[in-house]
C-alpha positions as semicolon CSV with decimal commas, in nm:
position;residue;x (nm);y (nm);z (nm)
1;M;-2,553;5,937;4,761
2;S;-2,381;5,676;4,546
3;G;-2,668;5,673;4,298
4;L;-2,652;6,049;4,253
5;A;-2,277;6,047;4,183
6;V;-2,312;5,779;3,917
7;L;-2,621;5,951;3,776
8;L;-2,436;6,283;3,739
9;V;-2,130;6,127;3,577
10;G;-2,361;5,932;3,345
11;V;-2,548;6,247;3,242
12;V;-2,219;6,422;3,161
13;L;-2,096;6,127;2,955
14;C;-2,428;6,061;2,780
15;F;-2,516;6,418;2,687
16;W;-2,174;6,591;2,668
17;G;-1,924;6,311;2,598
18;I;-1,814;6,421;2,251
19;G;-1,780;6,785;2,366
20;S;-1,458;6,726;2,560
21;L;-1,244;6,417;2,526
22;H;-1,081;6,484;2,865
23;V;-1,420;6,484;3,037
24;A;-1,519;6,174;2,839
25;V;-1,203;5,991;2,948
26;L;-1,251;6,077;3,316
27;A;-1,622;5,992;3,309
28;A;-1,569;5,667;3,117
29;G;-1,287;5,558;3,350
30;F;-1,499;5,644;3,654
31;G;-1,794;5,456;3,512
32;L;-1,593;5,152;3,410
33;G;-1,434;5,120;3,754
34;W;-1,773;5,164;3,920
35;L;-1,961;4,920;3,695
36;I;-1,698;4,647;3,723
37;A;-1,690;4,672;4,103
38;D;-2,071;4,688;4,109
39;L;-2,099;4,358;3,921
40;F;-1,973;4,189;4,234
41;N;-2,182;4,380;4,490
42;A;-1,892;4,578;4,636
43;S;-1,939;4,819;4,924
44;L;-1,991;5,190;4,861
45;T;-1,633;5,271;4,961
46;T;-1,496;5,006;4,726
47;L;-1,720;5,132;4,444
48;F;-1,587;5,486;4,480
49;L;-1,229;5,362;4,512
50;F;-1,256;5,155;4,193
51;A;-1,429;5,445;4,016
52;L;-1,160;5,697;4,114
53;I;-0,879;5,457;4,023
54;G;-1,053;5,395;3,691
55;A;-1,086;5,769;3,619
56;V;-0,725;5,853;3,705
57;T;-0,584;5,549;3,525
58;A;-0,789;5,619;3,213
59;W;-0,681;5,983;3,205
60;V;-0,310;5,907;3,265
61;V;-0,298;5,631;3,004
62;T;-0,488;5,841;2,749
63;S;-0,259;6,137;2,811
64;L;0,046;5,918;2,755
65;I;-0,085;5,774;2,431
66;F;-0,296;6,064;2,302
67;K;-0,252;5,953;1,943
68;F;-0,460;5,648;2,027
69;S;-0,713;5,836;2,241
70;A;-1,014;5,762;2,019
71;Y;-0,924;5,392;2,033
72;F;-0,882;5,405;2,412
73;I;-1,198;5,608;2,479
74;G;-1,392;5,374;2,253
75;G;-1,257;5,078;2,446
76;L;-1,347;5,232;2,781
77;T;-1,700;5,331;2,687
78;G;-1,749;4,997;2,512
79;A;-1,632;4,816;2,825
80;M;-1,889;5,018;3,023
81;A;-2,159;4,906;2,781
82;G;-2,025;4,552;2,813
83;A;-2,046;4,570;3,193
84;K;-2,408;4,684;3,171
85;L;-2,481;4,410;2,917
86;A;-2,318;4,149;3,144
87;D;-2,536;4,275;3,428
88;V;-2,851;4,245;3,216
89;L;-2,755;3,898;3,092
90;Q;-2,681;3,758;3,439
91;H;-2,923;3,888;3,694
92;G;-2,844;3,784;4,048
93;D;-2,532;3,567;4,050
94;S;-2,242;3,713;3,853
95;N;-1,996;3,482;3,681
96;W;-1,645;3,632;3,661
97;A;-1,557;3,448;3,340
98;L;-1,874;3,542;3,151
99;S;-1,854;3,901;3,274
100;G;-1,492;3,926;3,164
101;I;-1,563;3,781;2,821
102;V;-1,855;4,019;2,760
103;I;-1,672;4,328;2,891
104;V;-1,350;4,261;2,698
105;S;-1,532;4,163;2,376
106;V;-1,753;4,471;2,368
107;G;-1,461;4,693;2,476
108;V;-1,226;4,568;2,203
109;A;-1,493;4,587;1,932
110;S;-1,580;4,941;2,042
111;A;-1,214;5,044;2,045
112;F;-1,172;4,935;1,684
113;L;-1,494;5,112;1,583
114;A;-1,380;5,433;1,755
115;D;-1,039;5,415;1,591
116;R;-1,194;5,366;1,248
117;Y;-1,489;5,607;1,267
118;R;-1,360;5,854;1,532
119;A;-1,617;6,115;1,640
120;R;-1,917;5,930;1,496
121;A;-1,839;5,612;1,691
122;L;-1,750;5,810;2,004
123;L;-2,084;5,988;1,980
124;W;-2,264;5,654;1,999
125;L;-2,030;5,499;2,254
126;T;-2,042;5,790;2,500
127;S;-2,422;5,798;2,468
128;I;-2,455;5,424;2,532
129;G;-2,201;5,422;2,818
130;G;-2,353;5,731;2,980
131;A;-2,702;5,584;2,954
132;S;-2,587;5,271;3,137
133;M;-2,448;5,487;3,417
134;I;-2,768;5,695;3,436
135;L;-2,978;5,382;3,479
136;G;-2,738;5,244;3,739
137;G;-2,752;5,573;3,929
138;L;-3,131;5,599;3,909
139;G;-3,160;5,240;4,032
140;R;-2,964;5,333;4,343
141;T;-3,157;5,651;4,428
142;T;-3,485;5,491;4,536
143;D;-3,618;5,142;4,600
144;S;-3,898;5,183;4,347
145;L;-3,637;5,218;4,069
146;A;-3,400;4,949;4,201
147;F;-3,489;4,725;3,906
148;L;-3,299;4,966;3,679
149;H;-2,979;4,878;3,863
150;D;-3,045;4,505;3,900
151;P;-3,329;4,383;3,676
152;A;-3,433;4,035;3,787
153;E;-3,769;3,952;3,634
154;G;-3,841;3,948;3,263
155;W;-4,044;4,270;3,256
156;E;-3,770;4,446;3,454
157;Q;-3,505;4,337;3,204
158;V;-3,716;4,445;2,908
159;T;-3,802;4,780;3,068
160;S;-3,441;4,844;3,170
161;T;-3,314;4,758;2,821
162;L;-3,574;4,976;2,648
163;L;-3,490;5,268;2,879
164;W;-3,120;5,212;2,809
165;I;-3,187;5,233;2,435
166;A;-3,410;5,541;2,475
167;L;-3,154;5,724;2,693
168;A;-2,871;5,640;2,455
169;G;-3,080;5,772;2,165
170;A;-3,156;6,091;2,357
171;G;-2,784;6,134;2,437
172;W;-2,696;6,082;2,069
173;F;-2,954;6,341;1,963
174;V;-2,845;6,602;2,219
175;Q;-2,472;6,562;2,147
176;R;-2,537;6,578;1,773
177;R;-2,720;6,909;1,820
178;L;-2,471;7,056;2,068
179;F;-2,147;6,961;1,891
180;P;-2,201;6,953;1,512
181;E;-1,851;7,092;1,453
182;K;-1,692;6,793;1,630
183;L;-1,887;6,562;1,399
184;Q;-1,813;6,779;1,095
185;L;-2,183;6,831;1,029
186;D;-2,331;7,106;0,820
187;T;-2,565;7,269;1,075
188;R;-2,819;7,366;0,809
189;N;-2,919;7,016;0,704
190;G;-2,730;6,772;0,929
191;A;-2,519;6,625;0,644
192;R;-2,142;6,574;0,664
193;K;-1,927;6,854;0,531
């Protein structure tokens, strides 16, 4: 059950994130809350609680400071990518300090990129963040895919990372084709207007 919820939210964020900023904010907040709680092997109830608090908090804060929404969404999706990266870097035992440094660093860098490059950066960030959620959800659906959620051995880490890159690329491609007007693309040749 928990894997399917994360998988569905990840699919929405990865393949439809740039289509609606409200959906992107809710999905990114949900994912960030989930991924941070998941770093520390929280129970299913705690995971959902953190995810819901993350979604509501992200939406309320973004609504209050809508002028800075690209910055905030970039920070949220970057923090999701940072949480996935922290998970990949530290299989097994999670270190709060290292996790915090990675999550905050990637989140802040992503926020500045999103503020500077707007839709283009958000296209990448929602694809990368959604892909991390998809892998986390798939890893929870069946034991044979558990390595996607918690890669321990070298081949598992490599496979998980390559799948993360491939899914993010697929999300980028789909969003670019579905929402060219949001990216100010000329639909005839894919160049900027």
